[in-house]
Amino acid sequence: MKLDLRKYKNDTLGGLLLHILLASGIILVLFLLYFFAYLPGTTNHGESITVPSIEGMEINMLEDFLIKRNLRYEVNDSSYSSEYPPLTVLKQYPEAGSKVKEGRKIFISINRVSPPTVPVPALVDGSVVNAEAVLRSNELKRGRIELVAGPFNVVKEMKYEGRTILAGEAVPKG
């Protein structure tokens, strides 16, 4: 059986259906080539790198470390932690162990050089137990306690680096 295309003219229903069928076939072939040949080759489909843990790493060592692994980084935040030295990585995204493509940016949060300051809460004439809780909630640490003879266990004075401070004065966090 031989298909004779001459009997189908452009002005008949058969000719229109033939053109629609041919256009659909071409679109289907282009679709298949694009999604199953071109895209997987250009996007490295199926290839991934495991993100290393960089938390706690100093920023001056970070660039060489990530370049060797075909990754990049961008600082998107800074915060302060007394547990880490200045300019070290506190957090990363994506997290360590995640699978990513080559050249992916790792977004990091670094430790500030100097801690932010916070106002000292009003603790004088309050109980020592309450003062410790308030200091903890304001991310401040209690230093040395000097006991003074008296009937109650209350805060009589606050000092920072040997000088008396008042409520509301700014001191470094931590």
Coordinates of N, CA, C and O in Angstrom, one line a residue:
M1 N 0.8 -1.2 0.0 CA 0.0 0.0 0.0 C 0.9 1.2 0.0 O 1.7 1.4 0.9
K2 N 0.7 2.1 -1.0 CA 1.5 3.2 -1.2 C 0.6 4.5 -0.9 O -0.5 4.6 -1.3
L3 N 1.2 5.4 -0.1 CA 0.5 6.6 0.2 C 0.8 7.7 -0.8 O 1.9 8.1 -1.1
D4 N -0.2 8.1 -1.5 CA -0.1 9.1 -2.5 C -0.5 10.5 -2.0 O -1.7 10.7 -1.7
L5 N 0.5 11.3 -1.7 CA 0.2 12.6 -1.1 C -0.4 13.6 -2.1 O -0.9 14.6 -1.7
R6 N -0.3 13.3 -3.4 CA -0.9 14.3 -4.3 C -2.4 14.4 -4.3 O -3.0 15.4 -4.6
K7 N -3.0 13.3 -3.8 CA -4.5 13.3 -3.8 C -5.0 14.2 -2.7 O -6.2 14.6 -2.6
Y8 N -4.1 14.5 -1.6 CA -4.5 15.4 -0.6 C -4.2 16.8 -0.9 O -3.0 17.1 -1.1
K9 N -5.1 17.6 -1.0 CA -4.8 19.0 -1.3 C -4.9 19.8 0.0 O -5.5 19.4 0.9
N10 N -4.4 21.0 0.0 CA -4.4 21.9 1.2 C -5.8 22.3 1.6 O -6.0 22.7 2.7
D11 N -6.7 22.3 0.6 CA -8.0 22.9 0.9 C -9.0 21.8 1.4 O -10.2 22.1 1.5
T12 N -8.5 20.6 1.6 CA -9.4 19.5 2.0 C -9.2 19.1 3.5 O -8.1 19.5 4.0
L13 N -10.1 18.5 4.1 CA -10.0 18.0 5.4 C -8.8 17.0 5.6 O -8.0 17.1 6.5
G14 N -8.6 16.2 4.6 CA -7.5 15.2 4.6 C -6.2 15.9 4.6 O -5.2 15.5 5.3
G15 N -6.0 17.0 3.8 CA -4.8 17.7 3.7 C -4.5 18.4 5.0 O -3.3 18.5 5.5
L16 N -5.5 19.0 5.6 CA -5.3 19.7 6.9 C -4.9 18.7 8.0 O -4.0 18.9 8.8
L17 N -5.5 17.5 8.0 CA -5.1 16.5 9.0 C -3.7 16.0 8.8 O -3.0 15.7 9.7
L18 N -3.3 15.9 7.5 CA -1.9 15.4 7.2 C -0.9 16.5 7.7 O 0.1 16.1 8.3
H19 N -1.2 17.8 7.5 CA -0.3 18.8 8.0 C -0.3 18.8 9.5 O 0.8 19.0 10.1
I20 N -1.4 18.6 10.2 CA -1.4 18.6 11.6 C -0.6 17.4 12.1 O 0.2 17.5 13.1
L21 N -0.7 16.3 11.5 CA 0.0 15.1 11.9 C 1.5 15.2 11.7 O 2.3 14.9 12.5
L22 N 1.9 15.8 10.6 CA 3.3 16.1 10.3 C 3.9 17.1 11.3 O 5.0 16.9 11.9
A23 N 3.2 18.2 11.6 CA 3.6 19.2 12.6 C 3.7 18.5 14.0 O 4.7 18.8 14.7
S24 N 2.8 17.7 14.3 CA 2.8 17.0 15.6 C 4.0 16.1 15.7 O 4.7 16.0 16.8
G25 N 4.3 15.4 14.7 CA 5.5 14.5 14.7 C 6.8 15.3 14.8 O 7.7 14.8 15.6
I26 N 6.9 16.4 14.1 CA 8.1 17.2 14.2 C 8.3 17.7 15.6 O 9.4 17.7 16.2
I27 N 7.2 18.2 16.2 CA 7.2 18.8 17.6 C 7.6 17.7 18.6 O 8.4 17.9 19.5
L28 N 7.1 16.5 18.4 CA 7.4 15.4 19.3 C 8.9 15.0 19.2 O 9.5 14.8 20.2
V29 N 9.4 14.9 18.0 CA 10.8 14.6 17.8 C 11.7 15.7 18.5 O 12.7 15.4 19.2
L30 N 11.4 17.0 18.2 CA 12.1 18.1 18.8 C 12.0 18.0 20.4 O 13.0 18.2 21.1
F31 N 10.9 17.7 20.9 CA 10.7 17.6 22.4 C 11.6 16.5 22.9 O 12.2 16.7 23.9
L32 N 11.5 15.3 22.3 CA 12.3 14.2 22.8 C 13.8 14.5 22.7 O 14.6 14.2 23.6
L33 N 14.3 15.1 21.6 CA 15.7 15.5 21.5 C 16.1 16.5 22.5 O 17.2 16.4 23.1
Y34 N 15.3 17.5 22.8 CA 15.6 18.5 23.8 C 15.7 18.0 25.2 O 16.7 18.2 25.9
F35 N 14.7 17.2 25.6 CA 14.6 16.8 27.0 C 15.5 15.5 27.3 O 15.8 15.3 28.4
F36 N 15.7 14.7 26.3 CA 16.5 13.5 26.5 C 17.9 13.4 26.0 O 18.6 12.5 26.2
A37 N 18.2 14.4 25.2 CA 19.6 14.5 24.6 C 20.3 15.8 25.0 O 21.4 15.7 25.6
Y38 N 19.7 16.9 24.7 CA 20.4 18.2 24.9 C 20.5 18.6 26.4 O 21.6 18.8 26.9
L39 N 19.4 18.6 27.1 CA 19.4 19.0 28.5 C 20.3 18.1 29.4 O 21.1 18.7 30.2
P40 N 20.2 16.8 29.4 CA 21.0 16.0 30.2 C 22.5 16.2 30.0 O 23.3 16.2 30.9
G41 N 22.9 16.5 28.8 CA 24.3 16.8 28.5 C 24.8 18.1 28.9 O 25.9 18.3 29.4
T42 N 24.0 19.1 28.9 CA 24.4 20.5 29.3 C 24.2 20.7 30.8 O 24.9 21.6 31.3
T43 N 23.4 20.0 31.4 CA 23.2 20.3 32.9 C 23.9 19.2 33.7 O 23.7 19.2 35.0
N44 N 24.7 18.4 33.2 CA 25.4 17.3 33.9 C 24.4 16.5 34.7 O 24.6 16.2 35.9
H45 N 23.3 16.1 34.1 CA 22.3 15.3 34.7 C 22.8 14.0 35.3 O 23.6 13.3 34.7
G46 N 22.5 13.8 36.6 CA 23.0 12.5 37.2 C 24.4 12.7 37.9 O 24.8 11.8 38.6
E47 N 25.1 13.8 37.6 CA 26.4 14.0 38.2 C 26.2 15.0 39.4 O 25.5 16.0 39.3
S48 N 26.8 14.7 40.5 CA 26.7 15.5 41.7 C 28.0 15.4 42.5 O 28.8 14.5 42.4
I49 N 28.1 16.5 43.4 CA 29.3 16.5 44.3 C 28.7 16.5 45.7 O 27.6 17.2 46.0
T50 N 29.3 15.9 46.7 CA 28.9 15.9 48.0 C 29.5 17.2 48.7 O 30.7 17.4 48.6
V51 N 28.6 18.0 49.3 CA 29.0 19.2 50.0 C 29.8 18.8 51.2 O 29.4 18.1 52.1
P52 N 31.1 19.4 51.4 CA 31.9 19.1 52.6 C 31.4 19.9 53.7 O 30.8 21.0 53.5
S53 N 31.8 19.5 54.9 CA 31.5 20.3 56.1 C 32.6 21.4 56.2 O 33.8 21.1 56.3
I54 N 32.1 22.7 56.2 CA 33.1 23.8 56.3 C 32.8 24.6 57.6 O 33.4 25.6 57.8
E55 N 31.9 24.2 58.4 CA 31.6 24.9 59.6 C 32.8 24.8 60.6 O 33.4 23.8 60.7
G56 N 33.2 26.0 61.1 CA 34.4 26.1 62.0 C 35.7 26.3 61.2 O 36.7 26.6 61.8
M57 N 35.6 26.4 59.8 CA 36.8 26.6 59.0 C 37.0 28.1 58.9 O 36.1 28.9 58.8
E58 N 38.3 28.6 59.0 CA 38.6 30.0 58.8 C 38.4 30.4 57.4 O 38.7 29.7 56.5
I59 N 37.9 31.6 57.2 CA 37.6 32.1 55.9 C 38.8 32.2 54.9 O 38.6 32.1 53.7
N60 N 40.0 32.5 55.5 CA 41.1 32.6 54.6 C 41.5 31.2 54.0 O 42.2 31.2 53.0
M61 N 41.1 30.1 54.5 CA 41.4 28.8 54.0 C 40.3 28.3 53.1 O 40.4 27.3 52.4
L62 N 39.1 28.9 53.2 CA 37.9 28.5 52.5 C 38.0 28.4 51.0 O 37.5 27.5 50.4
E63 N 38.5 29.5 50.4 CA 38.4 29.6 49.0 C 39.2 28.5 48.3 O 38.7 27.8 47.4
D64 N 40.5 28.2 48.7 CA 41.3 27.2 48.1 C 40.6 25.8 48.3 O 40.6 24.9 47.5
F65 N 40.0 25.6 49.5 CA 39.4 24.3 49.9 C 38.2 24.1 48.9 O 38.1 22.9 48.5
L66 N 37.4 25.1 48.7 CA 36.2 24.9 47.8 C 36.5 24.8 46.4 O 35.9 24.1 45.6
I67 N 37.5 25.6 45.9 CA 37.9 25.6 44.5 C 38.4 24.2 44.1 O 38.1 23.7 43.0
K68 N 39.1 23.5 45.0 CA 39.6 22.1 44.7 C 38.4 21.2 44.5 O 38.6 20.1 43.9
R69 N 37.3 21.5 45.1 CA 36.1 20.6 45.0 C 35.1 21.2 44.0 O 33.9 20.7 44.0
N70 N 35.5 22.1 43.2 CA 34.6 22.7 42.2 C 33.3 23.3 42.8 O 32.2 23.2 42.2
L71 N 33.5 24.0 43.9 CA 32.4 24.7 44.5 C 32.8 26.2 44.8 O 34.0 26.5 44.7
R72 N 31.9 27.0 45.0 CA 32.1 28.4 45.3 C 31.4 28.8 46.6 O 30.6 28.0 47.1
Y73 N 31.7 30.0 47.2 CA 31.0 30.4 48.4 C 30.6 31.9 48.3 O 31.2 32.6 47.5
E74 N 29.6 32.2 49.1 CA 29.2 33.6 49.2 C 28.8 33.8 50.6 O 28.0 33.0 51.2
V75 N 29.3 34.9 51.2 CA 28.9 35.3 52.6 C 27.6 36.0 52.5 O 27.4 37.0 51.9
N76 N 26.6 35.4 53.2 CA 25.2 36.0 53.2 C 24.8 36.5 54.6 O 23.8 37.1 54.7
D77 N 25.6 36.3 55.6 CA 25.3 36.7 56.9 C 26.5 36.7 57.8 O 27.5 36.0 57.6
S78 N 26.4 37.5 58.9 CA 27.4 37.4 60.0 C 26.7 37.5 61.3 O 25.7 38.2 61.4
S79 N 27.2 36.7 62.2 CA 26.7 36.7 63.6 C 27.8 36.5 64.5 O 28.9 36.3 64.1
Y80 N 27.5 36.4 65.8 CA 28.6 36.3 66.8 C 28.4 35.0 67.6 O 27.3 34.8 68.1
S81 N 29.5 34.3 67.8 CA 29.5 33.2 68.7 C 30.8 33.2 69.5 O 31.8 33.2 68.9
S82 N 30.7 33.1 70.8 CA 31.9 33.1 71.6 C 32.7 31.8 71.5 O 33.8 31.7 71.9
E83 N 32.0 30.8 70.9 CA 32.6 29.5 70.8 C 33.6 29.3 69.7 O 34.3 28.4 69.6
Y84 N 33.5 30.2 68.7 CA 34.4 30.2 67.5 C 35.3 31.4 67.5 O 34.9 32.5 67.9
P85 N 36.5 31.3 66.8 CA 37.3 32.5 66.6 C 36.7 33.4 65.6 O 35.8 32.9 64.8
P86 N 37.1 34.6 65.5 CA 36.6 35.6 64.5 C 36.9 35.1 63.1 O 37.9 34.4 62.8
L87 N 36.0 35.4 62.2 CA 36.1 35.1 60.7 C 36.1 33.6 60.5 O 36.9 33.1 59.6
T88 N 35.4 32.8 61.2 CA 35.2 31.4 60.9 C 33.8 31.1 60.5 O 32.9 31.9 60.8
V89 N 33.5 30.1 59.8 CA 32.2 29.7 59.3 C 31.4 29.2 60.4 O 31.7 28.2 61.1
L90 N 30.2 29.8 60.7 CA 29.3 29.3 61.7 C 28.2 28.4 61.1 O 27.9 27.4 61.7
K91 N 27.7 28.8 59.9 CA 26.6 28.0 59.3 C 26.9 27.9 57.8 O 27.5 28.8 57.3
Q92 N 26.3 26.9 57.2 CA 26.4 26.8 55.7 C 25.1 26.2 55.2 O 24.4 25.5 55.8
Y93 N 24.9 26.7 53.9 CA 23.7 26.1 53.2 C 24.1 26.0 51.7 O 24.7 26.9 51.2
P94 N 24.0 24.8 51.1 CA 23.4 23.6 51.6 C 24.3 23.0 52.7 O 25.5 23.2 52.8
E95 N 23.6 22.1 53.5 CA 24.3 21.5 54.6 C 25.3 20.5 54.1 O 25.2 20.0 53.0
A96 N 26.3 20.1 55.0 CA 27.3 19.1 54.7 C 26.6 17.8 54.4 O 25.6 17.4 55.0
G97 N 27.1 17.1 53.3 CA 26.5 15.8 52.9 C 25.5 16.0 51.8 O 25.1 15.0 51.3
S98 N 25.0 17.2 51.5 CA 24.0 17.4 50.5 C 24.7 17.1 49.1 O 25.9 17.3 48.9
K99 N 23.9 16.7 48.1 CA 24.4 16.5 46.8 C 24.0 17.7 45.9 O 22.9 18.2 45.9
V100 N 25.1 18.3 45.3 CA 24.9 19.5 44.4 C 25.7 19.3 43.1 O 26.5 18.5 43.0
K101 N 25.4 20.2 42.2 CA 26.1 20.3 40.9 C 27.5 21.0 41.1 O 27.7 21.7 42.0
E102 N 28.4 20.7 40.1 CA 29.7 21.4 40.1 C 29.4 22.9 40.0 O 28.5 23.4 39.3
G103 N 30.3 23.7 40.7 CA 30.2 25.2 40.6 C 29.1 25.8 41.5 O 28.9 27.0 41.4
R104 N 28.4 25.0 42.3 CA 27.3 25.5 43.1 C 27.9 26.4 44.2 O 29.0 26.2 44.7
K105 N 27.2 27.5 44.5 CA 27.5 28.4 45.6 C 27.1 27.8 46.9 O 26.0 27.4 47.1
I106 N 28.0 27.9 47.9 CA 27.7 27.5 49.3 C 27.5 28.8 50.0 O 28.4 29.7 50.0
F107 N 26.3 29.1 50.6 CA 26.1 30.3 51.3 C 26.5 30.1 52.8 O 26.1 29.1 53.4
I108 N 27.3 31.0 53.3 CA 27.9 30.8 54.6 C 27.5 32.0 55.5 O 27.3 33.1 55.0
S109 N 27.5 31.8 56.8 CA 27.4 32.8 57.8 C 28.7 32.7 58.6 O 29.1 31.7 59.0
I110 N 29.4 33.9 58.7 CA 30.7 33.9 59.4 C 30.6 34.6 60.8 O 29.6 35.4 61.0
N111 N 31.5 34.3 61.6 CA 31.6 34.8 63.0 C 32.2 36.2 62.9 O 33.2 36.5 62.2
R112 N 31.5 37.2 63.5 CA 32.0 38.6 63.5 C 33.3 38.7 64.2 O 33.7 37.9 65.1
V113 N 34.1 39.8 63.9 CA 35.3 40.0 64.5 C 35.1 40.5 65.9 O 35.8 40.1 66.8
S114 N 34.2 41.4 66.1 CA 33.9 41.8 67.5 C 32.4 41.5 67.8 O 31.6 41.6 67.0
P115 N 32.2 41.2 69.1 CA 30.8 40.9 69.5 C 29.9 42.1 69.5 O 30.4 43.2 69.7
P116 N 28.6 42.0 69.2 CA 27.7 43.1 69.2 C 27.5 43.5 70.7 O 27.8 42.7 71.6
T117 N 27.1 44.7 70.9 CA 26.9 45.2 72.3 C 25.4 45.0 72.6 O 24.6 45.2 71.8
V118 N 25.2 44.8 73.9 CA 23.8 44.7 74.4 C 23.7 45.6 75.7 O 24.7 45.7 76.4
P119 N 22.6 46.1 76.0 CA 22.4 46.9 77.2 C 22.4 46.0 78.4 O 21.8 44.9 78.4
V120 N 23.0 46.5 79.5 CA 22.9 45.7 80.7 C 21.6 45.9 81.4 O 21.1 47.0 81.5
P121 N 20.9 44.8 81.7 CA 19.6 44.9 82.4 C 19.7 45.4 83.8 O 20.8 45.3 84.4
A122 N 18.7 45.9 84.3 CA 18.6 46.4 85.7 C 18.6 45.2 86.7 O 17.5 44.5 86.8
L123 N 19.7 45.0 87.4 CA 19.7 43.8 88.3 C 20.0 44.2 89.7 O 19.8 43.4 90.6
V124 N 20.4 45.5 90.0 CA 20.7 45.9 91.3 C 19.4 45.8 92.2 O 18.3 46.2 91.8
D125 N 19.6 45.3 93.4 CA 18.5 45.1 94.4 C 17.6 43.9 94.0 O 16.6 43.8 94.7
G126 N 18.0 43.1 93.1 CA 17.2 41.9 92.7 C 17.9 40.7 93.2 O 19.1 40.8 93.6
S127 N 17.3 39.6 93.2 CA 18.0 38.4 93.7 C 19.1 37.9 92.8 O 19.0 38.1 91.6
V128 N 20.0 37.2 93.3 CA 21.1 36.7 92.5 C 20.6 35.6 91.5 O 21.0 35.6 90.4
V129 N 19.7 34.8 92.0 CA 19.1 33.7 91.1 C 18.4 34.4 89.9 O 18.6 34.0 88.8
N130 N 17.6 35.4 90.2 CA 16.9 36.1 89.1 C 18.0 36.8 88.2 O 17.8 36.8 86.9
A131 N 19.0 37.4 88.7 CA 20.0 38.1 87.9 C 20.7 37.1 87.0 O 20.9 37.4 85.8
E132 N 21.0 35.9 87.4 CA 21.6 34.9 86.5 C 20.7 34.5 85.4 O 21.1 34.4 84.2
A133 N 19.4 34.4 85.7 CA 18.5 34.0 84.6 C 18.3 35.2 83.6 O 18.3 34.9 82.4
V134 N 18.3 36.4 84.1 CA 18.2 37.6 83.2 C 19.4 37.7 82.3 O 19.3 38.0 81.1
L135 N 20.6 37.5 82.9 CA 21.8 37.6 82.2 C 21.9 36.6 81.1 O 22.2 36.8 79.9
R136 N 21.5 35.3 81.4 CA 21.5 34.2 80.4 C 20.5 34.6 79.2 O 20.8 34.3 78.1
S137 N 19.3 35.1 79.5 CA 18.4 35.4 78.5 C 18.8 36.6 77.6 O 18.4 36.7 76.5
N138 N 19.8 37.4 78.1 CA 20.3 38.5 77.3 C 21.7 38.2 76.7 O 22.4 39.0 76.2
E139 N 22.0 36.9 76.7 CA 23.2 36.3 76.2 C 24.5 37.0 76.8 O 25.5 37.3 76.2
L140 N 24.4 37.2 78.1 CA 25.5 37.7 78.9 C 25.9 36.6 79.9 O 25.1 35.8 80.3
K141 N 27.2 36.6 80.3 CA 27.7 35.6 81.3 C 28.0 36.3 82.6 O 28.5 37.4 82.6
R142 N 27.6 35.6 83.6 CA 27.9 36.1 85.0 C 29.3 35.9 85.3 O 29.9 34.8 85.0
G143 N 30.0 36.9 85.8 CA 31.4 36.8 86.2 C 31.5 36.3 87.6 O 30.7 35.6 88.1
R144 N 32.5 36.9 88.3 CA 32.7 36.5 89.7 C 31.8 37.2 90.6 O 31.4 38.4 90.4
I145 N 31.3 36.5 91.6 CA 30.4 37.1 92.7 C 31.2 37.4 93.9 O 32.0 36.6 94.4
E146 N 31.1 38.6 94.4 CA 31.7 39.0 95.6 C 30.6 39.1 96.7 O 29.6 39.8 96.6
L147 N 30.8 38.3 97.7 CA 29.7 38.2 98.7 C 30.0 39.3 99.8 O 31.1 39.6 100.2
V148 N 28.9 40.0 100.1 CA 28.9 41.0 101.1 C 28.0 40.6 102.2 O 26.8 40.1 102.0
A149 N 28.4 40.7 103.5 CA 27.6 40.3 104.6 C 26.3 41.0 104.6 O 26.2 42.2 104.4
G150 N 25.2 40.3 104.8 CA 23.8 41.0 104.8 C 22.8 39.9 105.0 O 23.0 38.7 104.8
P151 N 21.6 40.3 105.3 CA 20.5 39.3 105.6 C 20.0 38.7 104.3 O 19.4 37.6 104.3
F152 N 20.1 39.3 103.2 CA 19.5 38.8 101.9 C 20.6 38.6 100.9 O 21.6 39.2 100.9
N153 N 20.3 37.7 99.9 CA 21.2 37.4 98.8 C 20.8 38.2 97.6 O 20.1 37.7 96.7
V154 N 21.2 39.5 97.6 CA 20.7 40.4 96.5 C 22.0 41.0 95.8 O 23.0 41.0 96.4
V155 N 21.7 41.5 94.6 CA 22.8 42.1 93.8 C 22.9 43.6 94.3 O 21.9 44.3 94.4
K156 N 24.1 44.0 94.7 CA 24.4 45.3 95.2 C 25.0 46.2 94.2 O 24.9 47.4 94.2
E157 N 25.8 45.6 93.3 CA 26.6 46.4 92.3 C 26.9 45.5 91.1 O 27.1 44.3 91.3
M158 N 27.0 46.1 89.9 CA 27.5 45.4 88.7 C 28.8 46.0 88.2 O 28.9 47.2 88.2
K159 N 29.7 45.2 87.9 CA 31.0 45.7 87.3 C 31.3 45.0 86.0 O 31.0 43.8 85.8
Y160 N 32.0 45.7 85.2 CA 32.5 45.1 83.9 C 34.0 45.6 83.8 O 34.2 46.8 83.8
E161 N 34.9 44.7 83.6 CA 36.3 45.0 83.5 C 36.8 45.9 84.6 O 37.5 46.9 84.4
G162 N 36.3 45.7 85.9 CA 36.8 46.4 87.0 C 36.1 47.7 87.3 O 36.3 48.3 88.4
R163 N 35.2 48.2 86.4 CA 34.5 49.4 86.7 C 33.1 49.2 86.9 O 32.5 48.3 86.3
T164 N 32.4 50.0 87.7 CA 31.0 49.9 88.0 C 30.2 50.3 86.8 O 30.5 51.3 86.2
I165 N 29.2 49.5 86.5 CA 28.3 49.9 85.3 C 26.9 50.0 85.8 O 26.5 49.4 86.8
L166 N 26.1 50.8 85.1 CA 24.7 51.0 85.4 C 23.9 50.3 84.4 O 24.3 50.0 83.3
A167 N 22.6 50.1 84.8 CA 21.6 49.5 83.9 C 21.5 50.3 82.6 O 21.5 51.6 82.7
G168 N 21.5 49.7 81.5 CA 21.3 50.4 80.2 C 22.7 50.6 79.5 O 22.7 50.9 78.3
E169 N 23.8 50.5 80.2 CA 25.1 50.7 79.5 C 25.3 49.5 78.6 O 24.9 48.4 78.9
A170 N 26.0 49.8 77.5 CA 26.3 48.7 76.5 C 27.6 48.0 76.8 O 28.6 48.6 77.1
V171 N 27.5 46.7 76.8 CA 28.6 45.8 77.0 C 28.6 44.8 75.9 O 27.6 44.5 75.3
P172 N 29.8 44.2 75.6 CA 29.9 43.2 74.5 C 29.0 41.9 74.9 O 29.1 41.5 76.0
K173 N 28.3 41.4 73.9 CA 27.6 40.2 74.2 C 28.5 39.1 74.5 O 29.6 38.9 74.0
G174 N 28.1 38.2 75.5 CA 28.9 37.1 75.9 C 29.7 37.4 77.1 O 30.4 36.6 77.6

